Short mmCIF file of C-alpha atoms in Angstrom, two decimals:
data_model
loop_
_atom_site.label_atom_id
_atom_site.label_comp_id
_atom_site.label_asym_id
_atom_site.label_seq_id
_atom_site.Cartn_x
_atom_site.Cartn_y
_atom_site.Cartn_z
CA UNK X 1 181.85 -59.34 -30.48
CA UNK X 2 178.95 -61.29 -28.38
CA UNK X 3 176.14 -59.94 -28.72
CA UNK X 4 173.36 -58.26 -26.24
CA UNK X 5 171.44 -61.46 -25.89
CA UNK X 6 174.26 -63.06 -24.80
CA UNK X 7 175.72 -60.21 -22.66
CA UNK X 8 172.88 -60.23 -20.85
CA UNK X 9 172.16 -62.79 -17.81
CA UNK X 10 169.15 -65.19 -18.25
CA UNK X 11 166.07 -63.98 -16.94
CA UNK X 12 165.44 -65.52 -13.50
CA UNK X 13 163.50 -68.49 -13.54
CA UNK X 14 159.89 -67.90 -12.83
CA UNK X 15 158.53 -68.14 -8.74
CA UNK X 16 157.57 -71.70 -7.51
CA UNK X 17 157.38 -70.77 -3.90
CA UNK X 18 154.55 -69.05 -2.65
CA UNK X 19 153.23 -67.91 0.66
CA UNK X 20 149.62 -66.98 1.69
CA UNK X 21 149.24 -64.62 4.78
CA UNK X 22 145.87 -66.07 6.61
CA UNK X 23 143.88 -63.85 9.76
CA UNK X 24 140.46 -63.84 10.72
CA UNK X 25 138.30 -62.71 8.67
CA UNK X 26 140.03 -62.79 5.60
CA UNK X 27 138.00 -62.93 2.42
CA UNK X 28 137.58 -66.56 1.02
CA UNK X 29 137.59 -65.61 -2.59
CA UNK X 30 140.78 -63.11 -2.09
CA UNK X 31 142.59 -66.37 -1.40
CA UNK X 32 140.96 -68.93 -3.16
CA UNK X 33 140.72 -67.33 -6.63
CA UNK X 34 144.24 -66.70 -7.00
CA UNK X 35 144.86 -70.10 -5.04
CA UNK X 36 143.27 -72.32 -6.83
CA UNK X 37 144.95 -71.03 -10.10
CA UNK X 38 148.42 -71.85 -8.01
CA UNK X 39 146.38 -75.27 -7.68
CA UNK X 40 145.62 -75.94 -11.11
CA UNK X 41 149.60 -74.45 -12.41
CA UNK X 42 150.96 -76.89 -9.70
CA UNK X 43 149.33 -79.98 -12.02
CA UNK X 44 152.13 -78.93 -14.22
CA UNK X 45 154.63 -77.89 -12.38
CA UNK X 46 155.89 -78.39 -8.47
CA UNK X 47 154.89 -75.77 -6.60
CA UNK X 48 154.90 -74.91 -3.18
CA UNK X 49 152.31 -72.92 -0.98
CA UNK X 50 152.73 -71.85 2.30
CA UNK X 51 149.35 -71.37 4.34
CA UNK X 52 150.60 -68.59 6.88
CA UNK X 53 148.83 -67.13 10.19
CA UNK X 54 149.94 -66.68 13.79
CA UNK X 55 149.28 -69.80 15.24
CA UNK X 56 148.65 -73.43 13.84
CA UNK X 57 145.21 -73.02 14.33
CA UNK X 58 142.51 -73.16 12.01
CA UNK X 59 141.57 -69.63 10.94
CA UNK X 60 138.16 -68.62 9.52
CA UNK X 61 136.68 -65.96 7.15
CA UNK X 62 134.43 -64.97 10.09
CA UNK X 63 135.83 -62.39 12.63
CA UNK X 64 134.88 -62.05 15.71
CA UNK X 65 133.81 -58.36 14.60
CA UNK X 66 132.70 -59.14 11.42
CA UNK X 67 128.90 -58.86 10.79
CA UNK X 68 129.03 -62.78 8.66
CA UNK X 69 126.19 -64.90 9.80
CA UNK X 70 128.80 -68.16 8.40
CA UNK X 71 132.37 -68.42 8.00
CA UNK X 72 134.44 -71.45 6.84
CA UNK X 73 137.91 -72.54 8.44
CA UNK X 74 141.18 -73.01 6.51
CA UNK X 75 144.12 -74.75 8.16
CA UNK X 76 147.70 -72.83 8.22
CA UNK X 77 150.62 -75.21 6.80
CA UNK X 78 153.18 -72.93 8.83
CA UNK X 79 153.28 -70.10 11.18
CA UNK X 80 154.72 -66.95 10.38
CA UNK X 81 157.28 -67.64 12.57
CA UNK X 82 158.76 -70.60 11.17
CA UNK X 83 157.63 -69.94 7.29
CA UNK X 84 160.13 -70.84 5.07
CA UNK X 85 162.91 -68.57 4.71
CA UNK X 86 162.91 -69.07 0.88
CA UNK X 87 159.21 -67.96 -0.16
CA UNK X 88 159.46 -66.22 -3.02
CA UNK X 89 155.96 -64.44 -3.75
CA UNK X 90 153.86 -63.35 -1.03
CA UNK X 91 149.64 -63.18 -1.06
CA UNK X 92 147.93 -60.92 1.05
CA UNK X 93 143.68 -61.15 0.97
CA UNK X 94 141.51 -58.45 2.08
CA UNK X 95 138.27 -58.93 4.05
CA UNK X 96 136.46 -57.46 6.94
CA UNK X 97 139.20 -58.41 9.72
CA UNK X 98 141.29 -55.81 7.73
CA UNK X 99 139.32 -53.42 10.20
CA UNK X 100 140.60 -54.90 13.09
CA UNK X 101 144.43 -53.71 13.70
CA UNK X 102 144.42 -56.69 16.40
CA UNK X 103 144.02 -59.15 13.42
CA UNK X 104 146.27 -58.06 11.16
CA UNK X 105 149.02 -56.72 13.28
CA UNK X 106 150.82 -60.35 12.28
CA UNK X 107 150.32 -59.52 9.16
CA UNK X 108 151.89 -56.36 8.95
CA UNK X 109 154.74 -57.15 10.87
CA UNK X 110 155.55 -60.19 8.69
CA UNK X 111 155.21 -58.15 5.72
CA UNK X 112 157.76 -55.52 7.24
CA UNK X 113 160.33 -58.19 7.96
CA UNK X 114 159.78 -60.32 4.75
CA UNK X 115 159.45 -57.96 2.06
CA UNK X 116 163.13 -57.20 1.09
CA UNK X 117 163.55 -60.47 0.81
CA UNK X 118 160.39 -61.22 -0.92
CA UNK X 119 160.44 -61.53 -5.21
CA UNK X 120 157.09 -60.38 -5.39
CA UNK X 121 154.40 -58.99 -3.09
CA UNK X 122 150.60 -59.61 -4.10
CA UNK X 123 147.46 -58.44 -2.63
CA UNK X 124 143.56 -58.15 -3.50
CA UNK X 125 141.19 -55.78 -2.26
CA UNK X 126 141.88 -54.36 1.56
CA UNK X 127 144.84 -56.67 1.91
CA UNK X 128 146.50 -53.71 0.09
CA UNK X 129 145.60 -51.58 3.44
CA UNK X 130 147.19 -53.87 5.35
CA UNK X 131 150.72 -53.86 3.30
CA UNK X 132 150.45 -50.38 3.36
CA UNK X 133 150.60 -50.39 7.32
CA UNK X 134 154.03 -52.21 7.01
CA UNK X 135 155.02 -48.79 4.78
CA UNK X 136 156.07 -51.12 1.54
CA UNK X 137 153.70 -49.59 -0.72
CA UNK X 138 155.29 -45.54 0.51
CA UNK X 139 155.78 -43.94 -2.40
CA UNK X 140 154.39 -46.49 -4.66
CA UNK X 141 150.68 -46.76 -7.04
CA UNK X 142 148.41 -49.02 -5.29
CA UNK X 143 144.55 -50.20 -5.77
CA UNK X 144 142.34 -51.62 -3.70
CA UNK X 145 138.55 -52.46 -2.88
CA UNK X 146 136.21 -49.53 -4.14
CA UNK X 147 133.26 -49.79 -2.40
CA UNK X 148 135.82 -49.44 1.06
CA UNK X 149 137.57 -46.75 -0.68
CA UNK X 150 136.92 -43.63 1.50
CA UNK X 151 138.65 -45.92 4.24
CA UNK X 152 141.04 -47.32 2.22
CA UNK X 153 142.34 -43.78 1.25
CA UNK X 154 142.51 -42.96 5.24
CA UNK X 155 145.84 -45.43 4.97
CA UNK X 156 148.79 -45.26 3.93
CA UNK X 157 149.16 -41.29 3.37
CA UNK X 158 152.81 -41.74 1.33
CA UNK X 159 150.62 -44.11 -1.04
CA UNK X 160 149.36 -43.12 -4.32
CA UNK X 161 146.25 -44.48 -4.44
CA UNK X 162 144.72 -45.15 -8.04
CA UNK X 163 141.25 -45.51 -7.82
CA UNK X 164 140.26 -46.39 -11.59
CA UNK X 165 142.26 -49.73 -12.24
CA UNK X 166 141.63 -53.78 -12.02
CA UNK X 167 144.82 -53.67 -10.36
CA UNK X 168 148.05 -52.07 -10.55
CA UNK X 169 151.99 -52.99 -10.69
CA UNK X 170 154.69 -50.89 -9.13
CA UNK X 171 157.85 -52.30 -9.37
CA UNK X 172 157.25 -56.07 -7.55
CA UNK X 173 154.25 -54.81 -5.96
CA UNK X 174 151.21 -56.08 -7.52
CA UNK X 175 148.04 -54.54 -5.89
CA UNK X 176 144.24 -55.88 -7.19
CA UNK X 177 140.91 -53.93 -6.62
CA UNK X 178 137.88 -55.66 -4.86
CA UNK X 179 137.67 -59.42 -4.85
CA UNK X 180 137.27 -61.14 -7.49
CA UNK X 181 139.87 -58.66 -9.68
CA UNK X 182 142.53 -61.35 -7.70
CA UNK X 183 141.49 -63.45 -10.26
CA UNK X 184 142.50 -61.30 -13.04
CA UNK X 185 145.21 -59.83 -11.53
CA UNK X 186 146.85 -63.58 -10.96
CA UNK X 187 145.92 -64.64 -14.56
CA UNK X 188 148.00 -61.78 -15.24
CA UNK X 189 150.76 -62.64 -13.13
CA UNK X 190 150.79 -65.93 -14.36
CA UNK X 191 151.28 -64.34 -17.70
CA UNK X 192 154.44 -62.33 -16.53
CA UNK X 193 155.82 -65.15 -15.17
CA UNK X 194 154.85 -67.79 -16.90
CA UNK X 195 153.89 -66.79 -20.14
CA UNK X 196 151.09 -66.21 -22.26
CA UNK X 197 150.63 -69.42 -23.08
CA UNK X 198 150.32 -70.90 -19.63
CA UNK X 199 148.07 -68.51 -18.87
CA UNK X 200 145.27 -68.32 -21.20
CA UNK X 201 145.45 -72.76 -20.87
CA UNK X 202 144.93 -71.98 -17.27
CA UNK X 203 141.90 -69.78 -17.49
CA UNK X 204 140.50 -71.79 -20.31
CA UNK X 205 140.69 -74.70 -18.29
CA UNK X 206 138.92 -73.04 -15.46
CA UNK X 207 136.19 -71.96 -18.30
CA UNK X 208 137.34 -67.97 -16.54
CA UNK X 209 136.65 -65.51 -18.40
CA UNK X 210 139.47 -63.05 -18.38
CA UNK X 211 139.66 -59.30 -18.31
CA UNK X 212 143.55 -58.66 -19.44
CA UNK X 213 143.25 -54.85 -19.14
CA UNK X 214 144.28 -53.21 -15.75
CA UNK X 215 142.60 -50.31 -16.68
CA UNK X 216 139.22 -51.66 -17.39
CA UNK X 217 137.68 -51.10 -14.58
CA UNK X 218 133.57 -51.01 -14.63
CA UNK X 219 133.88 -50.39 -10.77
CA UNK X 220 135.57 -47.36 -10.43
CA UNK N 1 85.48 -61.94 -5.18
CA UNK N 2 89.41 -63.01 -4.65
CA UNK N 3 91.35 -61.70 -7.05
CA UNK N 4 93.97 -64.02 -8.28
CA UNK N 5 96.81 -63.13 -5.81
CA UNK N 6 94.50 -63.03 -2.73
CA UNK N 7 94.21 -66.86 -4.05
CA UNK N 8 97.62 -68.07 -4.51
CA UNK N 9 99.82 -69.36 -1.70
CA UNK N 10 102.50 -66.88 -0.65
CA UNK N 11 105.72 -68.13 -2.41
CA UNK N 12 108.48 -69.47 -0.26
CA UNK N 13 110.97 -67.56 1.50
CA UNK N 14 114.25 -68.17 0.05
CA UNK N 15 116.39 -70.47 1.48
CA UNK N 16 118.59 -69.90 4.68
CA UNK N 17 120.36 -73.15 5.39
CA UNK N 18 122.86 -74.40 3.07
CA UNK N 19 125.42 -77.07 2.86
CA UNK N 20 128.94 -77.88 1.09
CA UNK N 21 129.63 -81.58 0.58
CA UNK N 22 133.69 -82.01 0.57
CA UNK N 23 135.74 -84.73 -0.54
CA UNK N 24 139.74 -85.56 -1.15
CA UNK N 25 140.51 -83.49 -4.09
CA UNK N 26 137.36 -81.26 -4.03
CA UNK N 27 138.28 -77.91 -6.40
CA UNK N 28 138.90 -75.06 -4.39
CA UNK N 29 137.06 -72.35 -6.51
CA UNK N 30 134.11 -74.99 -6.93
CA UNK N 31 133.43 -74.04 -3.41
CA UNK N 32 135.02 -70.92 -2.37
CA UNK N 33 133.26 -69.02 -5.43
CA UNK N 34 129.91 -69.79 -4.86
CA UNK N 35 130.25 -70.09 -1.13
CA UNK N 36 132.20 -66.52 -1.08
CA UNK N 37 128.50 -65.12 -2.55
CA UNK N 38 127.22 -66.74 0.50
CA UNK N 39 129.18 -65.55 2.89
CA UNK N 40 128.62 -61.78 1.35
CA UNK N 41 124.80 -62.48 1.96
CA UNK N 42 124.86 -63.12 4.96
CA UNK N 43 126.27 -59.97 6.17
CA UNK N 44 122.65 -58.98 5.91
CA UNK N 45 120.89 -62.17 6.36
CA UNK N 46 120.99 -64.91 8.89
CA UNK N 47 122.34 -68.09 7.15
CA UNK N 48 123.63 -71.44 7.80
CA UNK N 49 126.17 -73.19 5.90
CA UNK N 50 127.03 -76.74 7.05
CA UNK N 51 130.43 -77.74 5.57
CA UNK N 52 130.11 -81.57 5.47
CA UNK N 53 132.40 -84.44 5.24
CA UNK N 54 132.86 -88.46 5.61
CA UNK N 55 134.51 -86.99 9.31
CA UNK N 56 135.64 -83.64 11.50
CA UNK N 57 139.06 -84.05 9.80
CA UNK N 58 139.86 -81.47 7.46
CA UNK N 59 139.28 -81.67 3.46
CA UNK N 60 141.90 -81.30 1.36
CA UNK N 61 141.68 -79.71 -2.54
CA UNK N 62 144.87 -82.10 -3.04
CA UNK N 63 143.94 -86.26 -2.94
CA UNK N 64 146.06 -88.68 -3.07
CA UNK N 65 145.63 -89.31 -6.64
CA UNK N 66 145.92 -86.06 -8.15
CA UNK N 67 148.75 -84.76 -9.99
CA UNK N 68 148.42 -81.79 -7.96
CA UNK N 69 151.66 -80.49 -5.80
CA UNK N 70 149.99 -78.41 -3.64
CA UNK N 71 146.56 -77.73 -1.91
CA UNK N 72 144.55 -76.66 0.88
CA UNK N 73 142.77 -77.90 4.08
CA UNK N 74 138.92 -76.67 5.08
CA UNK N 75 137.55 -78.09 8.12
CA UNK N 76 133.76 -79.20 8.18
CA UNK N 77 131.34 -78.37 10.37
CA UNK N 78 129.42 -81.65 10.24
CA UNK N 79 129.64 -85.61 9.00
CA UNK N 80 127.40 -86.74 6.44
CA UNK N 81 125.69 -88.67 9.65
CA UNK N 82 125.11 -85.71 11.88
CA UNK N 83 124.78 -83.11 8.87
CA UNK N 84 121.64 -81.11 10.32
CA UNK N 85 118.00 -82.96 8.92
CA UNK N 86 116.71 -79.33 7.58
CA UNK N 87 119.07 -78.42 5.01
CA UNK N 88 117.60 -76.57 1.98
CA UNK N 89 120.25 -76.26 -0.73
CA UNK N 90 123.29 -78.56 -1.13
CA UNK N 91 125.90 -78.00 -3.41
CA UNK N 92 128.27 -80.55 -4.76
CA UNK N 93 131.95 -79.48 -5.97
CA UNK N 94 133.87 -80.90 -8.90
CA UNK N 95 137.64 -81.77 -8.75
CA UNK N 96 140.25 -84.57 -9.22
CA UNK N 97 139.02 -86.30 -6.65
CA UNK N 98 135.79 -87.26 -8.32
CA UNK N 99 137.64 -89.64 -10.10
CA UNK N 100 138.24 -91.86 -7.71
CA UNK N 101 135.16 -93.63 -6.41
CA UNK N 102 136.58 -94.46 -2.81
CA UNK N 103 136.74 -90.47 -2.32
CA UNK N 104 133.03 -89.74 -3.39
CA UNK N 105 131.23 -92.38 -2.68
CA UNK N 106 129.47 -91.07 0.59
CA UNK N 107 128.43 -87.46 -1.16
CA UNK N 108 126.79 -90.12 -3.66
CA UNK N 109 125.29 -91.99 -0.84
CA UNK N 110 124.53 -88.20 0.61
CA UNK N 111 123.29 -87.10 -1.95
CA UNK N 112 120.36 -90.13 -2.78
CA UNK N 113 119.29 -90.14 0.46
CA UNK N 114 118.74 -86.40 1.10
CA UNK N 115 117.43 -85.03 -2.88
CA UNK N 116 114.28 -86.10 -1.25
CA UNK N 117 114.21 -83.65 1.19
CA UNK N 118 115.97 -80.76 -0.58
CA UNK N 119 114.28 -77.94 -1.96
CA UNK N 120 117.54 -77.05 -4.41
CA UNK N 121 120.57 -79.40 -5.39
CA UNK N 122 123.71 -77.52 -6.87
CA UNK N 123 126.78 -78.70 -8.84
CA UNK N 124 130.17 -77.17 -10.18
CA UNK N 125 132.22 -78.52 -12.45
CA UNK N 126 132.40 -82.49 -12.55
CA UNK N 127 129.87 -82.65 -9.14
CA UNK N 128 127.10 -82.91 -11.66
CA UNK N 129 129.13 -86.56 -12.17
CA UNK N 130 128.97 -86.99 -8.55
CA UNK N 131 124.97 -86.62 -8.45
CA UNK N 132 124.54 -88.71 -11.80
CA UNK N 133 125.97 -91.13 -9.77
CA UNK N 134 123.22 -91.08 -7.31
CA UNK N 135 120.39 -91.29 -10.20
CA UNK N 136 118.99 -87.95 -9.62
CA UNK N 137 120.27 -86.53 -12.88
CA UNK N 138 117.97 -89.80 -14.98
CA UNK N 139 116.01 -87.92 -17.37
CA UNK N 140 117.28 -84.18 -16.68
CA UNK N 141 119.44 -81.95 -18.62
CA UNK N 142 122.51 -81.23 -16.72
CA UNK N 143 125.97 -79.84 -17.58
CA UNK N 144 129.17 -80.22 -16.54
CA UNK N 145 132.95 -79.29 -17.43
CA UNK N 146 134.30 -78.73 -20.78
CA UNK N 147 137.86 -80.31 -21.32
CA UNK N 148 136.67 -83.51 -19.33
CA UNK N 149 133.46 -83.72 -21.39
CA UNK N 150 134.22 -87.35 -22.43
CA UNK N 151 134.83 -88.42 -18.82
CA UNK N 152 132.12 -86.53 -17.88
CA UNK N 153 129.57 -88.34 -20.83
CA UNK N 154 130.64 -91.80 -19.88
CA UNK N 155 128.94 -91.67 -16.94
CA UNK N 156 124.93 -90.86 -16.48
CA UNK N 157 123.49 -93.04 -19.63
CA UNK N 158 119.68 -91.63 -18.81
CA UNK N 159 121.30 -87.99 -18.52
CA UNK N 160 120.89 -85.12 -21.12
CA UNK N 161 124.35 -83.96 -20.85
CA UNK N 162 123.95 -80.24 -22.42
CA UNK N 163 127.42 -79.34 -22.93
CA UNK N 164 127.04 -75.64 -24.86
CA UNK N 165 126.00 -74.13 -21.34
CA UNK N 166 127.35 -72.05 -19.08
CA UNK N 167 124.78 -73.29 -16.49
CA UNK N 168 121.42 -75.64 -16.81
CA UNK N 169 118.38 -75.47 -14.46
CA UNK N 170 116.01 -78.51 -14.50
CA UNK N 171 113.29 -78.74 -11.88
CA UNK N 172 115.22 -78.23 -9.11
CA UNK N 173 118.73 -79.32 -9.72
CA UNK N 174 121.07 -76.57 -11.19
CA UNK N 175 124.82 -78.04 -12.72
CA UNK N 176 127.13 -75.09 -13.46
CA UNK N 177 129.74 -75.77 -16.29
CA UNK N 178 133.89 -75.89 -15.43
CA UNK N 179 134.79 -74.21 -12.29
CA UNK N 180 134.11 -70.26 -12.89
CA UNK N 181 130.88 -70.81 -14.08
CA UNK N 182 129.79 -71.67 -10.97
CA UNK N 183 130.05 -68.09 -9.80
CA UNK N 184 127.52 -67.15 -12.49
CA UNK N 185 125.56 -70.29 -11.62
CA UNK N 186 125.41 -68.76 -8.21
CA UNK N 187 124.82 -65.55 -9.10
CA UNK N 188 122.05 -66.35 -11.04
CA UNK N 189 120.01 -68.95 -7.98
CA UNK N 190 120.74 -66.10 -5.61
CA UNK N 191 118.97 -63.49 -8.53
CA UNK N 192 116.22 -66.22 -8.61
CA UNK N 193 115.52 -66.51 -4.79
CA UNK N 194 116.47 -63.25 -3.53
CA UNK N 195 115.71 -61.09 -6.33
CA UNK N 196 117.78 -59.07 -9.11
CA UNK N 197 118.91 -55.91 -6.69
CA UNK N 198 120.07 -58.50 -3.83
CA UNK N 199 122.32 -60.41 -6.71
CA UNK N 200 123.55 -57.30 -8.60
CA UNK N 201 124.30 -55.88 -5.13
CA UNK N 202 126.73 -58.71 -3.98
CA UNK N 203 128.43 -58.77 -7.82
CA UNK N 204 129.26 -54.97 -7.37
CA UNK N 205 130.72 -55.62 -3.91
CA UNK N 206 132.53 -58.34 -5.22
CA UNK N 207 133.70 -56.44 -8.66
CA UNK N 208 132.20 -59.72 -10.29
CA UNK N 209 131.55 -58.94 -14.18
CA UNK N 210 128.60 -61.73 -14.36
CA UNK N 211 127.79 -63.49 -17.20
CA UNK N 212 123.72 -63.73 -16.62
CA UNK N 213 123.24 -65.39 -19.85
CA UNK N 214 123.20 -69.51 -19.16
CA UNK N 215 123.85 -70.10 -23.32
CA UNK N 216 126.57 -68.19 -23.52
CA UNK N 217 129.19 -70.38 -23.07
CA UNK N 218 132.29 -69.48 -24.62
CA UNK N 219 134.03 -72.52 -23.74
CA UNK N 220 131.44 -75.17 -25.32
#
């Protein structure tokens, strides 16, 4: 008689293509924290990263509405219309142009068509607002930026928002609080993907200093 | 008679106009974590930030010679040539690319003809290589990242290279250790020009636990 470890399928292999969903105003560190941890794993490994927005255009972290005195500009690698059908994980950033339904509309609607196709959906601080307006998170435990969180909490009625967490998982819905908890939340996605191993070289070789504990939150 | 404040000179405003200097295989977070603190204080200040380059093309965290598979495009604002004469702080990224001279030689040819005219120099990571290269480091203590530390200590004979730091100040250069420690690097020059409530303010918005300690380095 075989037994369960061989009745069972392998576990999938872990994600190598990644997508990150750009509009203006988006919060540089949302993306670049978890980014540049994709840019350090992909020394090891091929990755590939998909730089998403509407149009082929540069996009910056300024908005038009945003009250930023300076903004920088990041350049898209695809639109959302012709990103790869294959992406596998999908990064959503927060940032002040979540407040403006005309920037994020995109957004939304590429979430809304993607996500059943998606492995995993990831997003830090009010880019969880914006997956919410796409409905994915109905249903589901989400965080999200705490200092926004009375507006936040105006969203997404069918979510369950958790206020006191670093971030939280629901099913392959990965949700981070304000900012810089991307970067923890990523180290620990890394971790479930990847291993622990991979992980804790990654962080050491960005000298990070990780919090591991979704529920240690000193900003709740 | 005066008393002894009447009799000082007011200090110095702190700084408004800062600049980025990019390169082929620049480190994303070198720039995007510090910069991100930026861009969150200038929602209630006016500031300038002049992204520079050797052209107006855009900058990508992946050069030719890195083992990287992926990376990202920024677009500057300004040449080296036409970079604005008044800048007060520059900072100076680490990254793969600072091992290849042909990538960095104009920040070092930047950087020795305008640490003259600054009033603060900044490095992440291996820039603090970068600006040894331009002699401005000779006779300083300055740190730098941790798993390249032999690299990093070949170059910069007349440096102190401090390496159990998670940031050094001397006179007016400050060199942040490996890539996250530039956020508490940052952290701490905003504290010191803007005051303690101004930095604790923009840590809390951006859920940053800081480390405000510049010995503790865990990674030494």
């Amino acid at each position: 008689m075989a037994s369960l470890s061989q009745q069972l399928p392998p576990p999938p292999p872990p994600p190598t293509r990644y997508a990150v969903a750009l509009f203006p105003g988006f919060q540089a560190l949302d993306v670049f924290g978890p980014v540049d941890i994709l840019n350090m794993l992909s020394k090891s490994r091929s990755l590939e990263l998909s730089v998403l927005s509407t149009t082929p255009e540069p996009v910056c972290t300024k908005s038009g509405t945003s009250s930023h005195s300076i903004g920088q500009q990041v350049v898209p690698t695809h639109t959302f219309r012709d990103c790869p059908d294959d992406i596998e994980v999908l990064l959503v950033p927060g940032g002040t142009g979540t407040r403006d339904q005309r920037s994020v509309q995109a957004v939304v609607d590429f979430v809304r068509e993607r996500y059943p196709k998606l492995r995993y959906l990831l997003t830090v601080c009010t880019g969880s607002v914006v997956v919410s307006m796409a409905g994915v998170l109905d249903g589901r435990r989400a965080t999200s930026n705490k200092r926004a969180w009375d507006w936040v909490t105006s969203h997404g009625p069918a979510v369950q928002w958790v206020r006191h967490a670093r971030w939280v998982t629901d099913g392959n819905i990965w949700t981070a609080s304000g900012i810089s908890a991307g970067i923890d939340m990523m180290y620990a996605f890394i971790e479930n993907q990847y291993g622990e191993a991979v992980a804790t070289d990654l962080a050491q070789a960005a000298e990070y200093v990780r919090n591991t504990d979704p529920n240690d939150d000193p900003f709740a």
